[in-house]
Short mmCIF file of C-alpha atoms and ligand atoms in Angstrom, two decimals:
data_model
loop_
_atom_site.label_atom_id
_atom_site.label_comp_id
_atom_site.label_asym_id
_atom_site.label_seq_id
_atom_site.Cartn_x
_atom_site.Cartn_y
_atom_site.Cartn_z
CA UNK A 1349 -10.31 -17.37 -32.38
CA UNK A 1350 -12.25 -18.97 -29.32
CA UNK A 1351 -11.57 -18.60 -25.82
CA UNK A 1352 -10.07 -21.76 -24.82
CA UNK A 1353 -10.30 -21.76 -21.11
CA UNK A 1354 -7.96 -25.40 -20.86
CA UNK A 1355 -5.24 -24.25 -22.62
CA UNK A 1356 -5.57 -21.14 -19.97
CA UNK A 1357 -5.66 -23.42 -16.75
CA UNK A 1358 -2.25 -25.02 -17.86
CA UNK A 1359 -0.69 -22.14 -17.09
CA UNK A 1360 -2.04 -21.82 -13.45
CA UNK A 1361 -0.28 -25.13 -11.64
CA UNK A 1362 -2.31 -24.20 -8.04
CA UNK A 1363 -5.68 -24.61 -10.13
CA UNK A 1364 -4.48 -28.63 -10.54
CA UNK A 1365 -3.83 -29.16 -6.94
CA UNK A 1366 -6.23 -31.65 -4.55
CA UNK A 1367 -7.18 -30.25 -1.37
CA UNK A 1368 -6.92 -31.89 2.18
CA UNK A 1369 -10.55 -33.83 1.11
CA UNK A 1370 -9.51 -35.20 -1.77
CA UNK A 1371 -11.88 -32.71 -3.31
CA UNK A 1372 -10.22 -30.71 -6.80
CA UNK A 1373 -9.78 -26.61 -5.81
CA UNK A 1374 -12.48 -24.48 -7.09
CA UNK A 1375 -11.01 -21.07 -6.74
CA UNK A 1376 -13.76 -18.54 -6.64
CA UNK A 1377 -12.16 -15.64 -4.08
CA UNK A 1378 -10.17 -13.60 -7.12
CA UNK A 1379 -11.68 -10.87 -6.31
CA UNK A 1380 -9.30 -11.30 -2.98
CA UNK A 1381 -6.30 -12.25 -4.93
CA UNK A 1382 -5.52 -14.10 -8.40
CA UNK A 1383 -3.46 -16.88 -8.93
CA UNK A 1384 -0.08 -16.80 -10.34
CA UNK A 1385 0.28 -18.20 -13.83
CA UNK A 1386 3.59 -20.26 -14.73
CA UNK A 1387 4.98 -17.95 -16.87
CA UNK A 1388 5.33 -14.88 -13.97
CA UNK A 1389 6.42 -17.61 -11.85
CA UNK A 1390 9.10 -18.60 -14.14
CA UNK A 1391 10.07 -14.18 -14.00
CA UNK A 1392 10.31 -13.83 -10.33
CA UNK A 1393 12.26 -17.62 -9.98
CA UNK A 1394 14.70 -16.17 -12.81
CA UNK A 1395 15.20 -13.17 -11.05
CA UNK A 1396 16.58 -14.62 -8.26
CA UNK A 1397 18.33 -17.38 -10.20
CA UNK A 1398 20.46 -14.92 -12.33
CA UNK A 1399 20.45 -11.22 -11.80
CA UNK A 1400 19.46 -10.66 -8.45
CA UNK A 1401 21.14 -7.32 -7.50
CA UNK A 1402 19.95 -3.75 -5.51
CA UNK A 1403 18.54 -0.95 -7.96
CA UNK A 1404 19.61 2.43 -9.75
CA UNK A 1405 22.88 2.44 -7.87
CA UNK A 1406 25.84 -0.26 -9.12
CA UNK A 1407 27.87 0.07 -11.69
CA UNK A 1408 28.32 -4.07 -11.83
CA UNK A 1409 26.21 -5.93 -14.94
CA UNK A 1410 23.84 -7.50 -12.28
CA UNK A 1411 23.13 -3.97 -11.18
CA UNK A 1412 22.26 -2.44 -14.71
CA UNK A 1413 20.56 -5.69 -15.25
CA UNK A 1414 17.64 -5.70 -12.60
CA UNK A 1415 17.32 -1.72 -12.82
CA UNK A 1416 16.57 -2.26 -16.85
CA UNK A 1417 14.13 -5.25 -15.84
CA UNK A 1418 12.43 -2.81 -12.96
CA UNK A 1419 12.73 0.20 -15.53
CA UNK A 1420 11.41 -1.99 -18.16
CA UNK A 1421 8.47 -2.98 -16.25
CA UNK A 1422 7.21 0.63 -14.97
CA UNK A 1423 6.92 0.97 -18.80
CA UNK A 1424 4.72 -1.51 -19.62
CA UNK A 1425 2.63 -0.39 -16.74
CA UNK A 1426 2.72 3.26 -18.37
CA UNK A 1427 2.16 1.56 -22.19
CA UNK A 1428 -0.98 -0.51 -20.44
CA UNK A 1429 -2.70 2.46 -19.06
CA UNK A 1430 -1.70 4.65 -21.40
CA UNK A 1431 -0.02 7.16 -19.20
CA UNK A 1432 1.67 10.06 -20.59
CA UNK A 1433 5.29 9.70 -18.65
CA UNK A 1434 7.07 6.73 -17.26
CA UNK A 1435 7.78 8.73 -13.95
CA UNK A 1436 4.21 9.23 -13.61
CA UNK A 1437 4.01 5.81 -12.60
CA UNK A 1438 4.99 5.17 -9.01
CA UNK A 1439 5.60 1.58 -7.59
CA UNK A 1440 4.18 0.71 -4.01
CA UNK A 1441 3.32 -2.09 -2.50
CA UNK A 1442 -0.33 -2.15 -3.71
CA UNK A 1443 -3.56 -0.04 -3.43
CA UNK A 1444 -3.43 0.51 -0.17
CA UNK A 1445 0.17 2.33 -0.28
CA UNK A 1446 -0.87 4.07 -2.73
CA UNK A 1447 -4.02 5.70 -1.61
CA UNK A 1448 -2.06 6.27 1.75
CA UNK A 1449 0.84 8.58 -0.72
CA UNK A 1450 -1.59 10.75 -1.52
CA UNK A 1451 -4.07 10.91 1.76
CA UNK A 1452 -1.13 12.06 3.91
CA UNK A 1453 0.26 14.24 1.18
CA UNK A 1454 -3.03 15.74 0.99
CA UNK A 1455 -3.22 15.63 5.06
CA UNK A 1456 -0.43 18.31 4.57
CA UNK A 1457 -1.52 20.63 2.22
CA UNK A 1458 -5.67 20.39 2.71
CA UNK A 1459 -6.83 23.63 5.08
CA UNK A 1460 -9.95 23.37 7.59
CA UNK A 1461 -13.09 23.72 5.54
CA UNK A 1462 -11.81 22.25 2.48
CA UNK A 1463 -14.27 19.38 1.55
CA UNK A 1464 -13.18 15.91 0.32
CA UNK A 1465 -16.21 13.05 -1.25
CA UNK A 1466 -15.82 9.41 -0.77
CA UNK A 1467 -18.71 6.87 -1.63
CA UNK A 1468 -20.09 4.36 -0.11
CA UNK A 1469 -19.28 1.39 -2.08
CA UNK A 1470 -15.45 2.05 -0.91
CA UNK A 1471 -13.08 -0.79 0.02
CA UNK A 1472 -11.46 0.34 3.84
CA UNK A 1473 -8.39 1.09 1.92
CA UNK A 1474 -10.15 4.25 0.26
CA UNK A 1475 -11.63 5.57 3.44
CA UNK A 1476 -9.66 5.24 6.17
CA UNK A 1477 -6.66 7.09 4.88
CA UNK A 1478 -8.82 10.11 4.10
CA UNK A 1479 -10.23 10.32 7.43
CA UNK A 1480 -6.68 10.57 8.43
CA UNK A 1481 -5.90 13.33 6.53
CA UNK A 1482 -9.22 14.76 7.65
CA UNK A 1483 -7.92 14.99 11.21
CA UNK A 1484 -4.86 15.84 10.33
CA UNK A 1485 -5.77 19.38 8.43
CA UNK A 1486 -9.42 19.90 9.20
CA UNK A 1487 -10.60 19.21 6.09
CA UNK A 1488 -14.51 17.54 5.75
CA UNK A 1489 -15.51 14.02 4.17
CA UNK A 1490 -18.48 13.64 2.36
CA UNK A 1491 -19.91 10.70 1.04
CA UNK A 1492 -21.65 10.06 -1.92
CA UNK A 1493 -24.92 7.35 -1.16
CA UNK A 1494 -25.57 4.18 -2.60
CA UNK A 1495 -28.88 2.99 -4.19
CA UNK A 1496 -30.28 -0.46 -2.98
CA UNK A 1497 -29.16 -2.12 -6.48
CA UNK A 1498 -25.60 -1.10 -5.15
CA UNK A 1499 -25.11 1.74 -7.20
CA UNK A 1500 -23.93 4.99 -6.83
CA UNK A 1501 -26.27 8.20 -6.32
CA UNK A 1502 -24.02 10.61 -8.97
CA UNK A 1503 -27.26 13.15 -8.92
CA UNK A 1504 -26.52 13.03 -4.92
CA UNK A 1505 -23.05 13.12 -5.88
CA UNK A 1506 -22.98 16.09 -8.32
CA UNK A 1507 -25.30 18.34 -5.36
CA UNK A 1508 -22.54 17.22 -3.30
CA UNK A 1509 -19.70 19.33 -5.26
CA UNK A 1510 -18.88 23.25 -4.85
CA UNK A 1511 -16.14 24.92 -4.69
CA UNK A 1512 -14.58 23.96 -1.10
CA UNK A 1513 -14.67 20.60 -2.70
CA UNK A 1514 -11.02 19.46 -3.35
CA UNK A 1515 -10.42 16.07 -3.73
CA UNK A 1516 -13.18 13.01 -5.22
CA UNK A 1517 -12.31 9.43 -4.62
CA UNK A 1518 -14.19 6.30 -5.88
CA UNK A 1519 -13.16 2.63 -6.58
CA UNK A 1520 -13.57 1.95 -10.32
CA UNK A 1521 -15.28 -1.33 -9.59
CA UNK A 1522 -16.39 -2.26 -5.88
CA UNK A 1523 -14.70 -5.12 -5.01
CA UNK A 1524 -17.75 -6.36 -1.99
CA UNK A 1525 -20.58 -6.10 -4.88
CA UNK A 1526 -18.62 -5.82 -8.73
CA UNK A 1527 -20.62 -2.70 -9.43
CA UNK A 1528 -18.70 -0.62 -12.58
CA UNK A 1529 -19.02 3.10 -11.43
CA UNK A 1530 -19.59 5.91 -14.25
CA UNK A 1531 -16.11 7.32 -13.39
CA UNK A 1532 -16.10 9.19 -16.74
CA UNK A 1533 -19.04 11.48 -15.26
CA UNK A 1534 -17.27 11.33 -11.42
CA UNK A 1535 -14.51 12.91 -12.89
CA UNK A 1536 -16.13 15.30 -15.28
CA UNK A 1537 -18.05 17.08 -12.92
CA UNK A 1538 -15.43 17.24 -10.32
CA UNK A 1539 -12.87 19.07 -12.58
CA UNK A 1540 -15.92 21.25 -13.20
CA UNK A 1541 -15.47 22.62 -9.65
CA UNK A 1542 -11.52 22.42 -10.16
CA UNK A 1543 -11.76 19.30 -7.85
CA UNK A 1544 -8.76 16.33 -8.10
CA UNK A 1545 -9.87 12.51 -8.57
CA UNK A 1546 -8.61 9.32 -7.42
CA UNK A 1547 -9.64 6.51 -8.43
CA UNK A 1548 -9.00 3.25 -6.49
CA UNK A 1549 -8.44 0.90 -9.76
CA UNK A 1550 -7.67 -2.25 -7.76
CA UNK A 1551 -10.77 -4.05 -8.74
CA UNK A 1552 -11.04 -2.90 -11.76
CA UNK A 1553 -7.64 -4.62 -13.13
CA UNK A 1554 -8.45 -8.01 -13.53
CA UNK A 1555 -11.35 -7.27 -15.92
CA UNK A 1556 -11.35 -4.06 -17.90
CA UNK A 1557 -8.13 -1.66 -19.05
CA UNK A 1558 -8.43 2.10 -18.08
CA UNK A 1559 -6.73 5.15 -20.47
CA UNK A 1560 -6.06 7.56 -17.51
CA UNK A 1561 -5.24 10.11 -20.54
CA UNK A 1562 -8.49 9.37 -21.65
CA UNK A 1563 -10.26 10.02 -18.62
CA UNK A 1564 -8.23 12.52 -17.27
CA UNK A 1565 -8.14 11.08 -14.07
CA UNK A 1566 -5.51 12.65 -11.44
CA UNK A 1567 -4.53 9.23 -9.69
CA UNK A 1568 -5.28 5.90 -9.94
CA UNK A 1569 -4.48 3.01 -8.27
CA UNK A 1570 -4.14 -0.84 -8.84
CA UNK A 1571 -2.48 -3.81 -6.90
CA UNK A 1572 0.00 -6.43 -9.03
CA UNK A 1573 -1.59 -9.44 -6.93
CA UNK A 1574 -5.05 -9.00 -8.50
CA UNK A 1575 -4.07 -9.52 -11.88
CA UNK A 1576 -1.88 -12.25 -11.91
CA UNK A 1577 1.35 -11.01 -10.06
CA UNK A 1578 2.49 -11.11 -6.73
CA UNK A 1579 1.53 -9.63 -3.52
CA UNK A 1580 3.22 -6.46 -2.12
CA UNK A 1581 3.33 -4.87 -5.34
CA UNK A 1582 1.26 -2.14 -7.26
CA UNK A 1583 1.51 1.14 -8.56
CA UNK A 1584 0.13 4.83 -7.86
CA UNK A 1585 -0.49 6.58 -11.27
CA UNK A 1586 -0.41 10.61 -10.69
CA UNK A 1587 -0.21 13.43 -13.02
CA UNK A 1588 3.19 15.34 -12.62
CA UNK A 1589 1.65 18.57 -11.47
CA UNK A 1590 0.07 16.92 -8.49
CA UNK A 1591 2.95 14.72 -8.05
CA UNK A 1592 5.11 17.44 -7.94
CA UNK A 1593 3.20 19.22 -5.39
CA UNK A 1594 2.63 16.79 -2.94
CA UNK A 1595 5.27 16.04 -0.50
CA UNK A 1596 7.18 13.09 -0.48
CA UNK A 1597 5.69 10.27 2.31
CA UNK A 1598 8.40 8.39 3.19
CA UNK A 1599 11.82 9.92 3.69
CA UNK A 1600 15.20 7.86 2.83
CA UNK A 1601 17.74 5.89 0.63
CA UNK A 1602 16.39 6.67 -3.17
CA UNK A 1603 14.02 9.36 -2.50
CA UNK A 1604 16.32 12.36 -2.22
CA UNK A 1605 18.85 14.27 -4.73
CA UNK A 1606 21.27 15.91 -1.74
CA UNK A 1607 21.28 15.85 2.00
CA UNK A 1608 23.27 17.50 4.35
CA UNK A 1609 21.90 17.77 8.25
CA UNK A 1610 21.40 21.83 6.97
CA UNK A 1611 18.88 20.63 4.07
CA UNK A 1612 17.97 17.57 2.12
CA UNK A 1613 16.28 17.96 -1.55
CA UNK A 1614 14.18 15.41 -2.88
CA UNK A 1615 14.83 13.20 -5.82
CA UNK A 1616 12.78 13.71 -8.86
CA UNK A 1617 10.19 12.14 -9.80
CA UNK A 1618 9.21 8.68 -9.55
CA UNK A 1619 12.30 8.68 -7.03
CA UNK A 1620 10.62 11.54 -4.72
CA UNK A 1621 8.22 8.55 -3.39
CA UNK A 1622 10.34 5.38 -4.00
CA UNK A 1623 12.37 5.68 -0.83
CA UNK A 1624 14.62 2.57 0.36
CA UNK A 1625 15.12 -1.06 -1.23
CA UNK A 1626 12.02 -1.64 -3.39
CA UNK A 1627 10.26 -5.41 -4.39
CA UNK A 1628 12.46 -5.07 -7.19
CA UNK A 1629 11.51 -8.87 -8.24
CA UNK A 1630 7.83 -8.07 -7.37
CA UNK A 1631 7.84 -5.13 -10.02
CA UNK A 1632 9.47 -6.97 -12.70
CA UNK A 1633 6.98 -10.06 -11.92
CA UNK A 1634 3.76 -6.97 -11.66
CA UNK A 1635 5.34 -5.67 -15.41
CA UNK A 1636 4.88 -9.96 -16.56
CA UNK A 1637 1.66 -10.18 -14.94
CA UNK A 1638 0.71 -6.91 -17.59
CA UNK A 1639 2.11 -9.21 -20.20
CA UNK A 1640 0.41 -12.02 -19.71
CA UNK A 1641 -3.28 -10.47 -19.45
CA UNK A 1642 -2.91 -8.26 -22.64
CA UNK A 1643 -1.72 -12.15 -24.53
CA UNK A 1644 -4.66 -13.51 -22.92
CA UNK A 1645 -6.73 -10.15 -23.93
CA UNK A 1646 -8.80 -7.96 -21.96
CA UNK A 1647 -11.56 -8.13 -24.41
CA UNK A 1648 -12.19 -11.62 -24.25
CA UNK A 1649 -11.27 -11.52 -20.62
CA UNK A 1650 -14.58 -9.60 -20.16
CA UNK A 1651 -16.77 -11.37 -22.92
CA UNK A 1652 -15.70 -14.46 -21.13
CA UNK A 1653 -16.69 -13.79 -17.48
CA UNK A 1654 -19.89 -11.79 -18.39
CA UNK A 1655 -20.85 -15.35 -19.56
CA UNK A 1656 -20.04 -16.89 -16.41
CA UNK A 1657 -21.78 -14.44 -14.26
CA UNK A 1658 -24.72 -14.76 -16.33
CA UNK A 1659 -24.68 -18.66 -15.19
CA UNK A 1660 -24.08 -17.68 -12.12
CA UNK A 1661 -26.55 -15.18 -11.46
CA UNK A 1662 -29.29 -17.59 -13.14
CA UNK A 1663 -28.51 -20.53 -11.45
CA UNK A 1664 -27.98 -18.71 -7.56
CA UNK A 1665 -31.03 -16.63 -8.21
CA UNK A 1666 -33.15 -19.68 -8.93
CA UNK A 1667 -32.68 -20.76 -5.07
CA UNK A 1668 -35.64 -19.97 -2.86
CA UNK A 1669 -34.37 -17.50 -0.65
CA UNK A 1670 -31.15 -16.47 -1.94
CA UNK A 1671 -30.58 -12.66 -2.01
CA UNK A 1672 -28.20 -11.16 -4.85
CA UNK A 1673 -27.05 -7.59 -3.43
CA UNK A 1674 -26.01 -5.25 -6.06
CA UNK A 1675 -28.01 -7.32 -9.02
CA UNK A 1676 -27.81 -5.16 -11.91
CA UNK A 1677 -25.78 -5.16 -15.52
CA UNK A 1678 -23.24 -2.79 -15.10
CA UNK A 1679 -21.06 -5.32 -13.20
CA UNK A 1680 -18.27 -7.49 -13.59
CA UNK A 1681 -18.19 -11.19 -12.86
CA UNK A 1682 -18.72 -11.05 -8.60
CA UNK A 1683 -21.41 -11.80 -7.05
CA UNK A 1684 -22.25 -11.09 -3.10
CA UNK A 1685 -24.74 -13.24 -1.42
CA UNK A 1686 -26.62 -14.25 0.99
CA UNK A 1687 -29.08 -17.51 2.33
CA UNK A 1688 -32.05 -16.24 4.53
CA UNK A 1689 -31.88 -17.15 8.21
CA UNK A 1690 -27.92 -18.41 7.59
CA UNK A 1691 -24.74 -16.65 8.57
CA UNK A 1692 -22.67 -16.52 5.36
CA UNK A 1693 -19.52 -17.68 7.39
CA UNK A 1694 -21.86 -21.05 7.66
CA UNK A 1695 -21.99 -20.85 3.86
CA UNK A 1696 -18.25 -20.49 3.26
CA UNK A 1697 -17.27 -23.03 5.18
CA UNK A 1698 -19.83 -26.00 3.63
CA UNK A 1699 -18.56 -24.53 0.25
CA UNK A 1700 -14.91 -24.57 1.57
CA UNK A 1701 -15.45 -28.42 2.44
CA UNK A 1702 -16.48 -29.05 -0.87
CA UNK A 1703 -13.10 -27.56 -2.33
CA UNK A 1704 -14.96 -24.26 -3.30
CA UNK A 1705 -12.97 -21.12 -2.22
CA UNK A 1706 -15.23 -18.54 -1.75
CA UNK A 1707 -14.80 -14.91 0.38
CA UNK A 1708 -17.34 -14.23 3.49
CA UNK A 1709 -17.69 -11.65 5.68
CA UNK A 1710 -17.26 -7.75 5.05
CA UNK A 1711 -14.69 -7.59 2.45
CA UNK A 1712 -13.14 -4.83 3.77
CA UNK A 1713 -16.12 -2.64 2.69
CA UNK A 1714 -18.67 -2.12 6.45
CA UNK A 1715 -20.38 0.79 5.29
CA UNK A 1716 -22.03 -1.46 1.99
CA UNK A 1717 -23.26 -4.00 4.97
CA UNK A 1718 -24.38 -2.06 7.01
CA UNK A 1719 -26.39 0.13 4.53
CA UNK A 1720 -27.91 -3.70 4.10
CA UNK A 1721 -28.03 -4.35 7.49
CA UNK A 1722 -26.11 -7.52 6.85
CA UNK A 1723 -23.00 -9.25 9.02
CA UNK A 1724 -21.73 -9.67 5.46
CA UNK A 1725 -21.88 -11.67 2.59
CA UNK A 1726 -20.96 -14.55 0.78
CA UNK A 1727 -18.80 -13.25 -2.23
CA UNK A 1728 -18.07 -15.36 -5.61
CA UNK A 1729 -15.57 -13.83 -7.70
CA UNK A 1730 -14.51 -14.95 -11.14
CA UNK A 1731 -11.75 -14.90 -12.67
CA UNK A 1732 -10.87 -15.82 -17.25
CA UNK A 1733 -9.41 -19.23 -15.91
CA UNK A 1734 -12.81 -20.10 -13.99
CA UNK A 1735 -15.51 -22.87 -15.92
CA UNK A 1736 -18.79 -22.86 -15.83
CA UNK A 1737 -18.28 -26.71 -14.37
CA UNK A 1738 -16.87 -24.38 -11.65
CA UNK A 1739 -19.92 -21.86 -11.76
CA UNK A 1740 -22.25 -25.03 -11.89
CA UNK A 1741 -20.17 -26.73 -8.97
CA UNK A 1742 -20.78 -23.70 -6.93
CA UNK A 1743 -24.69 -23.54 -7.23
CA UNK A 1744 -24.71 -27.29 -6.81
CA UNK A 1745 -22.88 -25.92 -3.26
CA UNK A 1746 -24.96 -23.41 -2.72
CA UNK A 1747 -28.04 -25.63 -2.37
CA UNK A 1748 -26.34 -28.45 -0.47
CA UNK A 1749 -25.41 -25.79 2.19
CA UNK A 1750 -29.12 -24.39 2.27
CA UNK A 1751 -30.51 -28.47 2.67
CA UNK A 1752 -27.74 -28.59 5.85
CA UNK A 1753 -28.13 -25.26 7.37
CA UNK A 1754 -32.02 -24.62 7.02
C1 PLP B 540 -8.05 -5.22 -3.02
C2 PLP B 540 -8.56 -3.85 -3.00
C3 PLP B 540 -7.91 -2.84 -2.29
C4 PLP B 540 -6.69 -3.10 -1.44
O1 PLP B 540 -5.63 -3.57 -2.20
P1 PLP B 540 -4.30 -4.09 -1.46
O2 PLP B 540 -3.59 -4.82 -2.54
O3 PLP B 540 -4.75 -4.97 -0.34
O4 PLP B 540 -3.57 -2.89 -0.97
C5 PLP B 540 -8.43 -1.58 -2.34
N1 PLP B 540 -9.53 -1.31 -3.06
C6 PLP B 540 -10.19 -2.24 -3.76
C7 PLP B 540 -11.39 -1.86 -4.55
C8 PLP B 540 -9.72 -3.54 -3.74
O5 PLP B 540 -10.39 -4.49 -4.42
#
């Protein structure tokens, strides 16, 4: 059965609207966020329309019927990633919760000397926490290099690991360059030295499945708005012993099993680090989202957009004085560039009058620009419900921009 990208784009009613120009949207910043296809929309508007209703605690039928909705959807989350327990799966509010759970659990528990490794293709979200925690309990980042194709360094990395070393986290996929990192060695050799691994799954989502009981991984991460659901959503995937043993972040409603002003106890697992009110309607919609990627099919997903960012990599490289950074094959369909002698904010915006939504600047990830000494980039992400009309429109962009700017 083909791929049949029109039928897809029916289901996305934002990719049919006309911007303020008259010009059709070209939506090329997924890496930033997806779009929302019709039939999560039609989850979160039924939510609301029928069975809205707090969590875990009424005994009325609305009650029972958003907690088995929520309950459902934390399983398909666990089914999709293939997670051994259901209460190994956490909701948050995305990534960036989620990394912060276990940073300041670690904060607590981490002693001075202890040594923690970052790399340097990390989104803000998986640094900034850490060096938190590092201040916090003494503890020592490390940071594994990059290589100019926008790699990472693992034989760097694996001199990098002893026995202080406690903790390893690394993004699955960058999200500034779309570099795939070998997390199946990452996390190999740092349970080799008895060392824990996160990994910071956000980017990965949208284009490729991870077994976490296949890699063994100790946490990993992803945000419902990058595949298809809503915003201020996503899960933390730990494994029970480490869950177990961290301490809970936030304290509240939910989270606890008794409290008196003598002593509380905490809730068990996931409830330990669900305290208060959660987007109930955001994890049902984040459990559709699942759905609605596994009909469309991860596999083609990623046959798909390799084909577009093979168009797009031709056609952008083909411009006289276009830089590609991070141009190699193990990468999924973004691409980060830049114009010589033009600020890539200059870029965006001729693309952005021409309907073309594109990301410039940093995305959220310094250290990669600055190991380019770079202001940023110009960032092209693709997405299954992009066309290579779309790819072709954006090179066609491209080269107008360099004819005004240069
Ligand atoms: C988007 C992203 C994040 C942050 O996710 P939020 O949903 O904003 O919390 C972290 N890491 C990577 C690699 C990302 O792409």
């Amino acid at each position: 059965m083909g791929f049949d990208v029109t039928a897809i784009r029916k289901d996305f009613p934002i990719l049919g609207r006309t911007l303020k120009n008259g010009k059709p949207l070209v939506y090329l910043d997924n890496a930033a966020t997806s779009q929302t296809p019709q039939p999560v929309i039609d989850v979160i508007v039924d939510y609301y329309s029928r069975y809205n209703a707090n969590i875990h605690r009424g005994v009325h039928q609305l009650s029972q019927e958003a907690t088995d909705a929520y309950e459902q959807a934390r399983q398909k989350i666990q089914k999709h990633l293939n997670i051994a327990h259901a209460h190994e799966v956490i909701f948050t509010a995305g990534t960036t919760h989620s990394i912060n759970i276990v940073a300041a659990g670690f904060g607590q528990i981490l002693q001075p000397g202890d040594e923690l490794i970052v790399s340097a293709l990390e989104h803000h979200a998986n640094i900034v926490p850490w060096q938190m925690a590092c201040e916090r309990s003494g503890a020592v980042l490390r940071v594994i290099p990059m290589t100019p194709q926008g790699t990472l360094d693992l034989d760097a990395y694996e001199a990098l690991l002893n026995d202080r070393t406690r903790l390893v986290f690394v993004n699955h996929v960058s999200n500034a360059l779309g570099s795939i990192n070998d997390i199946e060695r990452i996390i190999h050799q740092a349970h080799a030295v008895r060392a824990a691994v996160l990994i910071d799954g956000a980017q990965a989502a949208p284009h490729l499945v991870a077994d976490v009981q296949a890699l063994d991984v100790d946490f990993y991460t992803l945000s419902a708005h990058k595949i298809c659901g809503p915003t201020g959503v996503g899960m933390l995937y730990g494994k029970e012993k480490w869950l177990n043993l961290l301490p809970p972040y936030q304290g509240g409603g939910e989270m606890i099993a008794t409290v008196s002003f003598e002593k509380t106890t905490y809730a068990d697992l996931p409830h330990k680090f669900e305290a208060g009110t959660p987007n109930i309607c955001g994890g049902i919609a984040f459990g559709a989202a699942v759905d609605y990627m596994n009909s469309i099919g991860f596999e083609q997903i990623a046959a798909y957009e390799h084909q577009l960012l093979l168009r797009a990599t031709e056609g952008l490289k083909s411009i006289e004085g276009l830089t590609i950074y991070g141009d190699h094959d193990h990468k999924t369909a973004v691409i980060s560039f830049n114009l010589a002698g033009v600020h890539p904010y200059d870029v965006g915006s001729i693309l952005d009058q021409l309907g073309i939504a594109v990301r410039t600047g940093h995305h959220c990830a310094q250290p990669i620009m600055t190991y380019y000494n770079i202001p940023g980039t110009v960032r092209a992400s693709f997405s299954f419900y992009n066309t290579f009309e779309e790819v072709d429109a954006l090179i066609a962009g491209v080269k107008k921009a360099q004819q005004m700017l240069c």
